[in-house]
Tab-separated table of C-alpha atoms in Angstrom:
chain	number	residue	atom	x	y	z
K	1392	MET	CA	58.442	-70.970	58.402
K	1393	SER	CA	57.119	-67.340	57.661
K	1394	LEU	CA	55.222	-65.977	54.690
K	1395	VAL	CA	55.123	-62.631	56.157
K	1396	GLY	CA	56.718	-60.353	52.617
K	1397	LYS	CA	54.901	-63.473	50.262
K	1398	ASP	CA	52.003	-62.623	48.114
K	1399	VAL	CA	48.939	-64.508	49.687
K	1400	VAL	CA	44.953	-64.151	48.501
K	1401	VAL	CA	42.231	-63.634	51.016
K	1402	GLU	CA	39.079	-64.646	50.270
K	1403	LEU	CA	36.781	-63.233	52.818
K	1404	LYS	CA	32.937	-64.596	53.508
K	1405	ASN	CA	31.427	-61.624	51.678
K	1406	ASP	CA	33.336	-63.236	48.485
K	1407	LEU	CA	35.709	-60.510	48.146
K	1408	SER	CA	39.002	-61.601	47.023
K	1409	ILE	CA	42.343	-59.535	47.942
K	1410	CYS	CA	45.569	-60.018	46.830
K	1411	GLY	CA	48.276	-58.731	48.333
K	1412	THR	CA	51.434	-58.837	50.466
K	1413	LEU	CA	51.648	-60.436	53.959
K	1414	HIS	CA	52.367	-58.102	56.633
K	1415	SER	CA	51.440	-59.373	59.642
K	1416	VAL	CA	48.619	-61.976	61.925
K	1417	ASP	CA	47.646	-61.933	64.909
K	1418	GLN	CA	46.246	-64.754	67.659
K	1419	TYR	CA	42.843	-64.208	66.084
K	1420	LEU	CA	44.162	-64.362	62.589
K	1421	ASN	CA	43.449	-60.470	61.986
K	1422	ILE	CA	45.535	-60.025	59.014
K	1423	LYS	CA	47.802	-57.272	57.277
K	1424	LEU	CA	47.979	-56.875	53.615
K	1425	THR	CA	50.311	-54.392	51.853
K	1426	ASP	CA	50.294	-53.082	48.430
K	1427	ILE	CA	46.558	-55.039	47.949
K	1428	SER	CA	44.548	-55.386	44.475
K	1429	VAL	CA	41.073	-56.388	44.215
K	1430	THR	CA	40.426	-59.541	42.184
K	1431	ASP	CA	36.829	-58.427	41.259
K	1432	PRO	CA	38.046	-54.635	41.335
K	1433	GLU	CA	34.242	-54.046	39.364
K	1434	LYS	CA	32.005	-55.168	42.481
K	1435	TYR	CA	34.283	-53.207	44.826
K	1436	PRO	CA	35.692	-49.802	42.912
K	1437	HIS	CA	35.931	-47.845	46.188
K	1438	MET	CA	38.986	-50.321	46.887
K	1439	LEU	CA	41.004	-49.911	43.665
K	1440	SER	CA	43.344	-47.023	45.195
K	1441	VAL	CA	43.869	-48.963	48.946
K	1442	LYS	CA	47.493	-49.721	49.366
K	1443	ASN	CA	47.300	-51.582	53.285
K	1444	CYS	CA	44.570	-53.317	54.617
K	1445	PHE	CA	43.654	-54.916	57.839
K	1446	ILE	CA	41.155	-57.921	57.549
K	1447	ARG	CA	39.039	-58.841	60.795
K	1448	GLY	CA	39.834	-62.602	61.666
K	1449	SER	CA	36.465	-63.614	61.649
K	1450	VAL	CA	35.683	-62.606	57.730
K	1451	VAL	CA	38.052	-64.639	56.434
K	1452	ARG	CA	37.322	-67.297	54.999
K	1453	TYR	CA	40.162	-68.857	52.959
K	1454	VAL	CA	43.692	-67.823	52.576
K	1455	GLN	CA	45.472	-68.875	49.209
K	1456	LEU	CA	49.351	-69.428	50.263
K	1457	PRO	CA	51.759	-69.868	47.368
K	1458	ALA	CA	52.577	-73.397	47.243
K	1459	ASP	CA	56.170	-73.192	46.378
K	1460	GLU	CA	56.263	-71.214	50.104
K	1461	VAL	CA	54.703	-73.713	52.208
K	1462	ASP	CA	55.950	-77.262	53.639
K	1463	THR	CA	53.013	-79.310	53.727
K	1464	GLN	CA	54.502	-81.848	55.660
K	1465	LEU	CA	56.076	-79.966	58.507
K	1466	LEU	CA	52.394	-78.283	58.461
K	1467	GLN	CA	50.343	-81.145	58.701
K	1468	ASP	CA	52.867	-82.380	61.542
K	1469	ALA	CA	52.269	-78.796	63.370
K	1470	ALA	CA	48.670	-79.288	63.247
K	1471	ARG	CA	48.738	-82.388	64.637
K	1472	LYS	CA	50.721	-81.953	67.741
K	1473	GLU	CA	48.352	-78.854	68.255
K	1474	ALA	CA	45.141	-80.805	68.224
K	1475	LEU	CA	46.864	-83.341	70.374
K	1476	GLN	CA	47.559	-80.694	72.941
K	1477	GLN	CA	44.184	-79.018	72.953
K	1478	LYS	CA	42.702	-82.437	73.652
K	1479	GLN	CA	44.857	-82.737	77.083
S	427	MET	CA	19.726	-39.442	56.178
S	428	SER	CA	17.192	-41.034	58.874
S	429	PHE	CA	19.561	-43.440	59.776
S	430	LEU	CA	21.676	-40.646	61.626
S	431	LYS	CA	20.820	-39.979	65.164
S	432	SER	CA	21.712	-37.844	68.161
S	433	PHE	CA	23.634	-39.195	71.145
S	434	PRO	CA	26.612	-37.682	73.272
S	435	PRO	CA	30.321	-38.040	71.905
S	436	PRO	CA	32.295	-40.955	73.342
S	437	GLY	CA	34.777	-40.056	75.791
S	438	PRO	CA	37.193	-40.972	78.136
S	439	ALA	CA	34.870	-44.026	79.392
S	440	GLU	CA	34.242	-45.845	75.973
S	441	GLY	CA	38.124	-45.720	75.828
S	442	LEU	CA	38.236	-43.209	72.998
S	443	LEU	CA	41.730	-43.176	71.196
S	444	ARG	CA	41.462	-40.630	68.788
S	445	GLN	CA	39.194	-38.127	67.713
S	446	GLN	CA	39.770	-36.209	64.774
S	447	PRO	CA	37.679	-33.564	63.425
S	448	ASP	CA	37.347	-31.746	60.345
S	449	THR	CA	36.734	-35.573	58.591
S	450	GLU	CA	33.852	-35.691	55.982
S	451	ALA	CA	31.755	-39.419	55.911
S	452	VAL	CA	31.168	-40.831	52.611
S	453	LEU	CA	28.541	-43.946	52.567
S	454	ASN	CA	28.494	-45.985	49.350
S	455	GLY	CA	29.451	-42.627	47.424
S	456	LYS	CA	27.084	-40.522	49.241
S	457	GLY	CA	28.854	-37.372	51.267
S	458	LEU	CA	26.957	-37.179	54.767
S	459	GLY	CA	28.759	-34.063	55.118
S	460	THR	CA	31.448	-32.702	57.226
S	461	GLY	CA	32.185	-33.817	61.117
S	462	THR	CA	34.441	-35.325	63.896
S	463	LEU	CA	35.424	-39.365	63.737
S	464	TYR	CA	35.853	-40.553	66.843
S	465	ILE	CA	37.914	-43.914	67.427
S	466	ALA	CA	37.076	-45.354	70.842
S	467	GLU	CA	37.689	-48.695	72.023
S	468	SER	CA	33.629	-49.623	72.171
S	469	ARG	CA	32.921	-48.208	68.758
S	470	LEU	CA	33.579	-46.118	65.997
S	471	SER	CA	31.016	-43.164	65.650
S	472	TRP	CA	30.843	-39.964	63.496
S	473	LEU	CA	29.055	-37.085	64.470
S	474	ASP	CA	28.586	-33.596	62.200
S	475	GLY	CA	28.321	-30.204	63.532
S	476	SER	CA	24.385	-30.576	64.315
S	477	GLY	CA	25.169	-33.340	66.353
S	478	LEU	CA	23.703	-36.086	64.318
S	479	GLY	CA	25.842	-39.118	63.709
S	480	PHE	CA	26.096	-42.954	63.709
S	481	SER	CA	28.356	-45.751	65.080
S	482	LEU	CA	29.745	-48.569	64.023
S	483	GLU	CA	30.389	-51.665	66.072
S	484	TYR	CA	33.934	-53.052	65.547
S	485	PRO	CA	32.617	-56.475	64.829
S	486	THR	CA	30.541	-55.677	62.277
S	487	ILE	CA	33.532	-54.103	60.715
S	488	SER	CA	35.087	-56.788	57.815
S	489	LEU	CA	38.036	-54.392	57.072
S	490	HIS	CA	39.652	-51.255	57.192
S	491	ALA	CA	42.591	-49.587	55.088
S	492	LEU	CA	44.051	-46.752	53.837
S	493	SER	CA	43.624	-45.079	50.358
S	494	ARG	CA	46.656	-43.132	49.209
S	495	ASP	CA	45.479	-42.427	46.203
S	496	ARG	CA	45.650	-38.897	45.474
S	497	SER	CA	44.086	-38.564	41.757
S	498	ASP	CA	40.551	-40.165	43.407
S	499	CYS	CA	38.261	-37.286	43.563
S	500	LEU	CA	37.820	-37.763	47.277
S	501	GLY	CA	41.682	-37.897	48.010
S	502	GLU	CA	43.430	-40.100	50.655
S	503	HIS	CA	41.333	-41.377	53.456
S	504	LEU	CA	40.360	-44.326	55.412
S	505	TYR	CA	38.215	-47.185	54.082
S	506	VAL	CA	35.649	-49.103	55.894
S	507	MET	CA	33.777	-52.029	55.301
S	508	VAL	CA	31.306	-52.841	57.245
S	509	ASN	CA	28.985	-56.409	57.561
S	510	ALA	CA	25.676	-53.958	57.341
S	511	LYS	CA	23.197	-52.781	55.660
S	512	PHE	CA	22.256	-48.955	55.773
S	513	GLU	CA	20.058	-48.037	53.882
S	514	GLU	CA	18.859	-44.089	53.770
S	515	SER	CA	15.082	-45.196	54.489
S	516	LYS	CA	15.737	-47.386	57.602
S	517	GLU	CA	17.339	-48.272	60.616
S	518	PRO	CA	20.859	-50.188	60.048
S	519	VAL	CA	19.931	-53.636	59.963
S	520	ALA	CA	21.655	-56.586	60.832
S	521	ASP	CA	22.149	-59.769	58.296
S	522	GLU	CA	19.730	-61.545	60.404
S	523	GLU	CA	16.851	-59.061	60.472
S	524	GLU	CA	16.900	-58.910	56.494
S	525	GLU	CA	13.572	-59.205	54.115
S	526	ASP	CA	15.221	-59.207	51.066
S	527	SER	CA	15.232	-61.848	49.061
S	528	ASP	CA	19.005	-62.665	48.682
S	529	ASP	CA	19.303	-63.773	52.075
S	530	ASP	CA	22.422	-65.507	51.336
S	531	VAL	CA	24.407	-62.712	50.025
S	532	GLU	CA	26.285	-60.835	52.819
S	533	PRO	CA	25.326	-57.044	53.060
S	534	ILE	CA	28.077	-54.859	52.451
S	535	THR	CA	27.983	-50.767	53.401
S	536	GLU	CA	31.183	-49.127	52.486
S	537	PHE	CA	32.038	-46.381	54.318
S	538	ARG	CA	34.912	-43.775	53.586
S	539	PHE	CA	36.358	-41.228	56.259
S	540	VAL	CA	38.279	-37.734	54.450
S	541	PRO	CA	39.897	-36.349	57.197
S	542	SER	CA	41.164	-32.551	55.743
S	543	ASP	CA	44.470	-33.136	57.832
S	544	LYS	CA	45.859	-36.042	55.749
S	545	SER	CA	48.879	-36.649	57.931
S	546	ALA	CA	46.617	-37.820	60.356
S	547	LEU	CA	45.496	-40.969	58.665
S	548	GLU	CA	48.537	-43.524	59.723
S	549	ALA	CA	47.304	-43.097	63.210
S	550	MET	CA	43.760	-43.027	62.478
S	551	PHE	CA	44.090	-46.587	60.826
S	552	THR	CA	46.454	-47.443	63.730
S	553	ALA	CA	43.957	-46.825	66.527
S	554	MET	CA	41.535	-48.533	64.406
S	555	CYS	CA	43.748	-52.050	63.998
S	556	GLU	CA	44.070	-51.617	68.135
S	557	CYS	CA	40.361	-51.439	68.662
S	558	GLN	CA	39.423	-54.480	66.003
S	559	ALA	CA	42.189	-56.294	68.214
S	560	LEU	CA	40.096	-56.033	71.253
S	561	HIS	CA	37.168	-57.097	69.740
S	562	PRO	CA	37.533	-60.664	68.786
S	563	ASP	CA	34.399	-63.194	68.075
S	564	PRO	CA	33.784	-65.294	70.898
S	565	GLU	CA	35.444	-68.342	70.392
S	566	ASP	CA	32.806	-70.982	69.147
S	567	GLU	CA	33.121	-73.965	71.491
S	568	ASP	CA	31.970	-76.526	68.934
S	569	SER	CA	34.676	-75.823	66.135
S	570	ASP	CA	37.978	-77.603	66.145
S	571	ASP	CA	36.556	-80.238	68.215
S	572	TYR	CA	36.446	-82.750	65.568
S	573	ASP	CA	39.002	-84.631	64.628
S	574	GLY	CA	38.775	-87.611	62.401
S	575	GLU	CA	41.240	-89.447	63.473
S	576	GLU	CA	40.702	-89.461	67.027
S	577	TYR	CA	37.222	-90.776	66.154
S	578	ASP	CA	37.968	-93.761	63.968
S	579	VAL	CA	37.535	-97.050	65.855
S	580	GLU	CA	40.098	-99.036	64.621
S	581	ALA	CA	39.219	-102.924	64.632
S	582	HIS	CA	42.076	-105.002	65.573
S	583	ASP	CA	42.240	-108.755	64.805
S	584	GLY	CA	39.470	-111.291	65.731
S	585	MET	CA	37.509	-108.221	67.775
S	586	GLU	CA	34.520	-106.835	66.206
S	587	VAL	CA	33.607	-103.493	66.813
S	588	ASP	CA	29.773	-102.439	67.565
S	589	THR	CA	28.782	-98.726	67.139
S	590	THR	CA	25.092	-99.287	67.193
S	591	PRO	CA	23.543	-98.400	70.660
S	592	THR	CA	22.413	-101.246	72.458
S	593	VAL	CA	19.182	-101.414	73.733
S	594	ALA	CA	19.051	-103.110	77.471
S	595	GLY	CA	18.161	-106.549	78.027
S	596	GLN	CA	18.636	-106.636	73.677
S	597	PHE	CA	20.858	-109.596	74.198
S	598	GLU	CA	18.886	-111.760	77.249
S	599	ASP	CA	17.411	-114.858	76.321
S	600	ALA	CA	13.435	-114.296	75.486
S	601	ASP	CA	10.955	-115.366	78.075
S	602	VAL	CA	9.632	-118.633	76.852
S	603	ASP	CA	6.019	-119.603	78.016
S	604	HIS	CA	5.474	-123.370	79.204
């Protein structure tokens, strides 16, 4: 299940929300988005003309995923397995 | 612009990836002049013609982006959002040292770097991505340790689960004076 190419909204710890198409993610959860739009353009007018961005993983608070693209059962199972593996 | 200071430009020892001359720097909408942008593995630096400039540490860079809007008064440029405060009257202040009343609000500073050579923007953006990947946050050892299911104490039939801390000898008979 890959969400690359799907639209997501990334909410940063500084309260900025950025909507865009997921381009890639790395092991540190650094996120690259293309075709972005800012949900609060009055606060950050300089970002209006930005198309591609790279977001540092450590400043991300939430990533809003499209509900119909996510298999929540699969995600829960995978997360549990990984948590167990990390314990060992 | 008193936060500008003089320092030698980064070189190979600092892992210089890209050097972009003739690049204007803009801080929160205010032009700082034209200089050279140095994208090095250790930090991002900009120096103007007189040798004055500033450096940005990658862990403080929240995001960077390419602005492709040619109708923007600046033209195409590299946008960098920094989690620190840069004021004209004092040195850059990290979050913890901020004395303003709104302590809960994270400081945000917007930089824009406008190279005269627009074709260099993609390479500048990519170089910054590579450098950011070299500076992940240190792993927080306390996070991800708690797993609700693992610590739940399950009671089986007939078993009493006592989770209160025991005092040595609390179950011994009390001393009786005869």
